XYZ file of C-alpha atoms in Angstrom:
489
model
C 80.059 68.600 90.158
C 78.220 70.044 93.175
C 76.611 66.616 93.513
C 79.847 65.242 94.930
C 79.604 67.149 98.183
C 76.428 65.257 99.050
C 77.349 62.331 101.282
C 74.062 60.587 100.480
C 74.954 60.374 96.797
C 77.038 57.368 95.800
C 79.549 57.926 93.025
C 79.887 55.070 90.483
C 83.283 53.327 90.523
C 84.364 54.651 87.096
C 83.608 58.235 88.110
C 85.499 57.671 91.375
C 88.619 56.669 89.431
C 88.442 59.858 87.345
C 88.242 61.976 90.511
C 91.037 60.012 92.228
C 93.343 60.861 89.315
C 92.765 64.566 90.026
C 94.014 64.347 93.628
C 97.504 65.585 94.557
C 99.116 62.659 96.377
C 101.718 59.890 96.022
C 99.367 57.806 93.857
C 99.179 60.534 91.167
C 102.837 61.648 91.154
C 103.996 58.839 88.807
C 106.297 57.205 91.366
C 106.985 53.822 89.742
C 107.801 50.856 91.913
C 110.239 49.389 89.371
C 112.523 52.416 89.875
C 113.368 51.560 93.483
C 114.185 48.651 95.741
C 111.006 48.659 97.879
C 112.656 46.955 100.851
C 115.618 49.339 100.860
C 113.413 52.445 100.629
C 111.139 51.115 103.383
C 114.213 50.441 105.533
C 115.616 53.927 104.858
C 112.332 55.657 105.742
C 112.141 53.585 108.936
C 115.671 54.666 109.887
C 114.908 58.311 109.123
C 111.768 58.183 111.268
C 113.814 56.772 114.125
C 116.923 58.926 113.907
C 116.356 62.070 111.866
C 114.788 64.717 114.034
C 115.065 67.322 111.276
C 113.022 65.692 108.496
C 109.260 66.180 108.450
C 107.764 63.036 109.957
C 104.461 63.771 108.218
C 106.158 63.551 104.807
C 107.889 60.308 105.797
C 104.708 58.580 107.023
C 102.801 59.558 103.873
C 105.624 58.171 101.731
C 105.883 55.017 103.840
C 102.126 54.445 103.372
C 102.628 54.529 99.593
C 105.597 52.121 99.781
C 103.526 49.726 101.950
C 100.773 49.874 99.310
C 103.303 49.077 96.556
C 104.315 46.027 98.589
C 100.651 44.960 98.703
C 100.308 45.814 102.411
C 97.265 48.100 102.344
C 96.328 47.586 106.023
C 99.860 48.677 107.037
C 99.492 51.621 104.663
C 96.368 52.718 106.592
C 98.325 52.503 109.878
C 100.976 54.835 108.431
C 98.296 57.300 107.332
C 96.828 57.249 110.869
C 100.309 58.188 112.164
C 100.434 60.998 109.602
C 97.059 62.292 110.828
C 98.229 62.290 114.455
C 101.294 64.328 113.451
C 99.107 66.834 111.573
C 96.957 67.346 114.676
C 100.026 67.647 116.919
C 102.389 69.704 114.771
C 100.320 71.436 112.093
C 97.098 72.344 113.876
C 97.305 75.893 112.433
C 97.108 74.499 108.863
C 95.377 71.218 109.631
C 93.111 71.038 106.572
C 95.736 72.045 104.012
C 98.357 69.707 105.517
C 95.809 66.863 105.434
C 95.174 66.975 101.672
C 97.970 64.605 100.642
C 97.139 62.202 103.489
C 93.431 62.209 102.583
C 94.304 61.666 98.913
C 96.410 58.658 99.899
C 93.588 57.341 102.120
C 91.113 57.624 99.222
C 93.423 55.630 96.926
C 94.236 52.911 99.482
C 90.540 52.373 100.252
C 89.816 52.313 96.502
C 92.381 49.521 96.056
C 90.777 47.698 98.995
C 87.411 48.084 97.240
C 85.983 50.059 100.181
C 84.326 52.658 97.967
C 82.235 54.315 100.693
C 85.461 55.190 102.565
C 87.059 56.326 99.299
C 84.155 58.671 98.722
C 84.372 60.052 102.288
C 88.006 61.111 101.770
C 87.325 62.501 98.310
C 84.597 64.656 99.845
C 86.960 65.885 102.591
C 89.411 67.009 99.891
C 86.563 68.556 97.877
C 85.311 70.545 100.860
C 88.756 72.066 101.515
C 89.134 72.961 97.820
C 85.716 74.616 97.939
C 86.564 76.463 101.164
C 89.747 77.900 99.574
C 87.866 78.726 96.334
C 90.156 76.491 94.281
C 89.499 76.589 90.516
C 89.721 72.789 90.612
C 87.204 70.699 92.569
C 89.779 68.274 93.942
C 93.132 70.014 93.678
C 94.568 72.920 95.655
C 97.787 74.676 94.624
C 99.840 74.924 97.825
C 103.608 75.185 98.383
C 103.416 72.623 101.239
C 102.073 70.069 98.743
C 104.806 70.924 96.192
C 107.409 70.447 98.920
C 106.000 67.046 99.917
C 105.964 66.035 96.253
C 109.613 67.112 95.950
C 110.697 64.883 98.863
C 108.777 61.902 97.446
C 110.349 62.307 93.988
C 113.808 62.648 95.527
C 113.403 59.352 97.362
C 112.631 57.519 94.088
C 116.139 58.082 92.718
C 118.134 59.762 89.984
C 115.487 59.566 87.253
C 113.242 61.814 89.369
C 115.742 64.505 90.471
C 114.813 67.065 87.785
C 111.105 66.708 88.639
C 111.919 67.037 92.359
C 113.846 70.244 91.639
C 110.866 71.660 89.709
C 108.525 70.830 92.639
C 110.750 72.578 95.195
C 111.175 75.576 92.851
C 107.403 75.896 92.652
C 107.153 75.901 96.463
C 109.938 78.512 96.742
C 108.200 80.842 94.295
C 105.479 81.260 96.921
C 107.704 81.228 100.034
C 111.326 81.934 99.019
C 112.627 81.927 102.610
C 110.765 78.899 103.940
C 113.426 76.849 105.831
C 112.041 73.402 104.887
C 111.563 74.238 101.184
C 115.148 75.535 101.023
C 116.539 72.323 102.550
C 114.662 70.205 99.993
C 115.767 72.376 97.098
C 119.429 72.502 98.210
C 119.673 68.714 98.686
C 118.044 68.104 95.283
C 120.486 70.428 93.494
C 123.350 68.783 95.422
C 122.194 65.369 94.181
C 121.960 66.702 90.617
C 125.493 68.118 90.890
C 126.650 64.707 92.031
C 124.697 62.488 89.636
C 125.480 64.200 86.360
C 129.184 64.845 86.338
C 130.732 65.405 82.949
C 134.374 65.589 83.909
C 134.254 68.721 86.005
C 132.836 69.133 89.487
C 129.502 70.929 89.403
C 128.781 73.435 92.127
C 125.282 74.760 91.366
C 124.251 73.656 94.869
C 126.806 75.749 96.788
C 124.604 78.873 96.938
C 121.376 76.987 97.793
C 123.219 74.986 100.499
C 124.632 78.146 102.090
C 121.154 79.701 102.108
C 119.577 76.549 103.600
C 122.216 76.492 106.387
C 121.566 80.184 107.142
C 117.816 79.518 107.401
C 118.335 76.300 109.425
C 121.315 77.083 111.705
C 120.651 74.130 114.048
C 120.187 71.528 111.300
C 123.268 69.289 111.182
C 121.855 67.261 108.255
C 122.010 70.192 105.822
C 125.367 71.408 107.206
C 127.021 68.115 106.314
C 125.985 68.513 102.645
C 127.436 72.030 102.616
C 130.695 70.629 104.056
C 130.880 68.001 101.273
C 130.205 70.610 98.577
C 132.914 72.899 100.027
C 135.283 69.930 99.834
C 134.259 69.496 96.168
C 135.195 73.092 95.357
C 138.577 72.866 97.164
C 137.474 74.719 100.304
C 138.121 71.646 102.451
C 139.284 73.579 105.544
C 136.011 75.531 105.694
C 134.079 72.293 105.148
C 135.954 70.566 107.965
C 134.962 73.336 110.405
C 131.316 72.459 109.752
C 132.031 68.735 110.160
C 133.811 69.266 113.495
C 130.985 71.500 114.726
C 128.442 68.797 113.753
C 130.370 65.957 115.411
C 130.536 67.996 118.634
C 126.743 68.320 118.637
C 125.577 64.815 117.730
C 126.369 61.390 119.100
C 124.439 58.769 117.154
C 122.612 60.258 114.174
C 123.567 57.685 111.515
C 122.376 59.952 108.693
C 124.764 62.697 109.663
C 127.626 60.358 110.636
C 127.554 58.651 107.227
C 128.135 61.895 105.334
C 130.767 63.061 107.824
C 132.506 59.732 107.173
C 132.301 60.377 103.423
C 134.053 63.720 104.003
C 136.966 62.016 105.823
C 137.151 59.174 103.280
C 137.561 61.701 100.450
C 140.220 63.454 102.565
C 142.052 60.081 102.725
C 141.540 59.966 106.527
C 140.340 56.391 106.285
C 140.680 55.441 109.939
C 138.522 58.403 110.986
C 135.986 57.572 108.252
C 135.814 53.906 109.333
C 135.416 54.884 112.994
C 132.352 57.029 112.123
C 130.901 54.410 109.752
C 131.208 51.650 112.366
C 129.450 53.892 114.872
C 126.615 54.524 112.395
C 126.391 50.817 111.430
C 125.891 49.860 115.086
C 122.682 51.893 115.000
C 121.520 50.978 111.458
C 123.231 47.677 110.538
C 121.092 47.145 107.421
C 122.071 50.396 105.669
C 123.235 49.761 102.085
C 124.851 53.223 101.934
C 126.961 52.624 105.062
C 128.088 49.203 103.855
C 129.073 50.657 100.496
C 131.059 53.464 102.177
C 132.873 50.895 104.377
C 133.793 48.961 101.246
C 135.141 52.131 99.607
C 137.367 52.819 102.622
C 138.842 49.303 102.569
C 139.354 49.575 98.804
C 141.170 52.910 99.190
C 143.495 51.403 101.824
C 144.211 48.471 99.510
C 145.031 50.786 96.579
C 147.385 52.771 98.825
C 149.389 49.641 99.748
C 149.489 48.486 96.115
C 150.772 51.884 94.966
C 153.447 51.940 97.674
C 154.642 48.473 96.605
C 154.364 49.209 92.847
C 151.585 46.637 92.512
C 153.760 43.838 93.913
C 152.876 43.530 97.611
C 154.796 40.773 99.448
C 154.768 39.276 102.928
C 152.826 41.400 105.431
C 151.700 43.798 102.712
C 150.269 40.932 100.636
C 148.394 39.574 103.667
C 147.015 43.043 104.404
C 145.893 43.518 100.784
C 144.084 40.147 100.827
C 142.409 41.023 104.121
C 141.268 44.421 102.764
C 139.893 42.797 99.586
C 137.897 40.318 101.703
C 136.519 43.131 103.911
C 135.592 45.275 100.892
C 133.840 42.326 99.186
C 131.811 41.551 102.302
C 130.563 45.173 102.606
C 129.869 45.684 98.886
C 127.960 42.389 98.931
C 125.876 43.584 101.889
C 125.116 46.845 100.022
C 123.826 44.958 96.960
C 121.792 42.549 99.084
C 120.120 45.463 100.887
C 119.494 47.545 97.739
C 119.088 45.573 94.523
C 119.089 48.812 92.431
C 122.426 50.151 93.788
C 124.330 50.227 90.481
C 127.673 51.504 91.838
C 127.706 48.823 94.533
C 127.418 46.136 91.797
C 130.377 47.478 89.803
C 132.451 47.972 92.968
C 131.689 44.407 94.102
C 132.466 42.922 90.670
C 135.740 44.867 90.410
C 136.748 43.759 93.894
C 136.078 40.096 93.017
C 138.279 40.614 89.935
C 140.962 42.212 92.130
C 140.924 39.080 94.282
C 141.167 36.826 91.211
C 137.589 35.544 91.643
C 136.689 36.046 87.977
C 133.596 33.834 87.872
C 132.054 35.725 90.790
C 132.966 39.012 89.086
C 131.297 37.824 85.860
C 128.104 36.845 87.745
C 127.835 40.262 89.392
C 128.533 42.130 86.132
C 125.799 40.107 84.425
C 123.347 41.066 87.199
C 124.371 44.715 86.810
C 123.908 44.583 83.013
C 120.393 43.219 83.534
C 119.349 46.066 85.863
C 116.364 47.900 84.463
C 115.023 51.365 85.243
C 118.413 52.803 86.185
C 119.782 56.128 84.983
C 121.866 56.463 81.803
C 124.800 57.481 83.979
C 124.606 54.156 85.808
C 124.301 52.139 82.563
C 127.276 54.067 81.173
C 129.408 53.210 84.250
C 128.424 49.523 84.181
C 129.408 49.095 80.498
C 132.706 50.919 81.089
C 133.691 48.747 84.070
C 132.608 45.536 82.355
C 134.649 46.540 79.284
C 137.730 46.983 81.491
C 137.107 43.619 83.138
C 136.909 41.965 79.704
C 140.012 43.752 78.422
C 142.342 43.306 81.394
C 141.134 40.183 83.181
C 139.361 38.096 80.553
C 141.635 39.272 77.691
C 138.578 39.408 75.439
C 139.204 42.440 73.268
C 136.117 42.173 71.074
C 133.795 42.014 74.116
C 135.675 44.955 75.649
C 135.251 47.032 72.462
C 131.539 46.183 72.374
C 130.969 47.404 75.953
C 133.133 50.526 75.607
C 130.995 51.452 72.588
C 127.787 50.707 74.503
C 128.992 53.016 77.295
C 129.499 55.856 74.789
C 126.188 55.186 73.059
C 124.326 55.454 76.374
C 126.101 58.685 77.344
C 128.750 60.360 75.218
C 129.613 63.198 77.609
C 131.011 62.223 80.997
C 134.159 62.159 83.097
C 134.903 58.732 81.530
C 134.736 59.914 77.912
C 138.498 60.407 77.439
C 139.264 57.021 79.026
C 136.687 55.328 76.795
C 137.781 56.939 73.515
C 141.476 56.333 74.153
C 140.832 52.692 75.178
C 138.790 52.144 71.994
C 141.405 53.729 69.721
C 144.192 51.697 71.288
C 142.336 48.363 71.102
C 140.925 48.884 67.596
C 144.254 50.074 66.136
C 146.065 47.096 67.675
C 143.508 44.653 66.234
C 143.632 46.242 62.769
C 147.422 45.813 62.714
C 146.798 42.042 62.934
C 143.706 42.003 60.719
C 143.020 45.080 58.494
C 139.500 43.842 57.696
C 138.280 43.538 61.318
C 134.839 45.141 60.899
C 134.231 45.695 64.605
C 137.459 47.702 64.988
C 136.844 49.709 61.783
C 133.333 50.719 62.854
C 134.516 51.448 66.425
C 137.101 53.917 65.071
C 134.457 55.397 62.781
C 132.193 55.922 65.801
C 134.929 57.469 67.975
C 136.173 59.877 65.285
C 132.584 60.888 64.506
C 132.043 61.590 68.203
C 135.195 63.723 68.286
C 134.097 65.716 65.235
C 136.832 64.239 62.989
C 134.325 63.644 60.192
C 136.680 62.764 57.324
C 138.553 60.167 59.357
C 135.227 58.774 60.630
C 133.906 58.470 57.061
C 137.086 56.635 55.934
C 136.687 53.978 58.637
C 132.947 53.553 58.042
C 133.626 53.199 54.261
C 136.163 50.447 54.926
C 133.699 48.698 57.288
C 130.859 49.048 54.789
C 132.881 47.466 51.948
C 133.283 44.367 54.105
C 129.679 44.370 55.412
C 127.640 46.224 52.725
C 124.217 45.358 54.210
C 124.954 46.876 57.650
C 122.318 49.567 58.290
C 124.332 51.262 61.072
C 127.322 51.860 58.755
C 125.090 53.151 55.946
C 123.267 55.599 58.236
C 126.524 56.867 59.749
C 128.069 57.319 56.282
C 125.029 59.224 54.954
C 125.100 61.570 57.935
C 128.840 62.138 57.641
C 128.795 62.749 53.859
C 125.981 65.267 54.229
C 127.863 67.153 56.957
C 131.357 67.197 55.378
């Protein structure tokens, strides 16, 4: 391997690829382009570079270079890496070589894709020399907490499927430097996202401790404080959370990233006017934000629900006009959210439900179909989409068999969630009603078998599967379920 430090020696292309795969950088962290909306992520990184003074700009430029490459813009990717290098020289001169490893790895890969193999080799050698200097056991890889931290941020940006891996990366960095302010911010935000993305009925609060620690280590960082405020609100310590929010709003004027979460705090407190005021302020600065548009839609929806509740679902006169106006506003913002981020699953279901609310059933159907076709989304998102589409079919389309099908799909994707009780009771009610009209309705019999099996009522489950199997004896699903149940009774 010593050969590789010799600049005169040219490495064959196949050998280059093998070395490239050893490098620690965005190209080797399995960040798949089908898991994100490239334009939305590019937009978000651009906004963070412009407005977030607290996030590491080096990390953002390295990530942006990778996103540009995924879009086929390798020359732009090189420009981003040049920016990253300038930041390293300006802000990390004490650790210049170590902080350059990810950037050099990215350079090597971009040049490789551009078929500029001499340049690729130059950057590989730079990485190799640093590894040699630090006596790394690997020729092209150096274990460093800064690299783990950068990996954590990149994984976090690629969405819910990557959160566990991001957490592991930040944990690895913290093992080396447990009180590093930046590592603690990354870890706390990742655990907060995990709390939020995997709710099974109860509010999770694993992130409360990490968020408190991150705020202590970063007392001037309003971005991390706003997450602590939201988590305090989650655990019914809203007054303490609001103190943080007020303190933040006193300090900042136009940081859209902080304003958006402060707005979320007020929306969940039912202070919709305050939430909308902050969201409008943030949207002036970043009009293309899918998150802000979605939050605006949620505020208008909440105001609409409030009027409908107050009028027992029969708004008249001024109230009816106001409800229609709120539905139109919500639709326009949910639509903007979906247009800006084609992978935003909740925005699809919110838009479809709002179309249904306004009686625009064909539009609702179109959006639900788009949502059902989304690939590479988390099980939680699939679960939510099937649940909402089932409700749409049951209550608006009056198609009970389609509703049963999608309620079952929701439970098959994820059988433990905050929606489980709603799903099982909806299935029992629909299936029982259908069986009263037609005792040999196979779909309803097997649905009840599935629900009772899920609830641990094995004998009842077996009875329903037996009845279904008598009618459809060749059905493999019924046979498998019956075998399992008989063995376990």
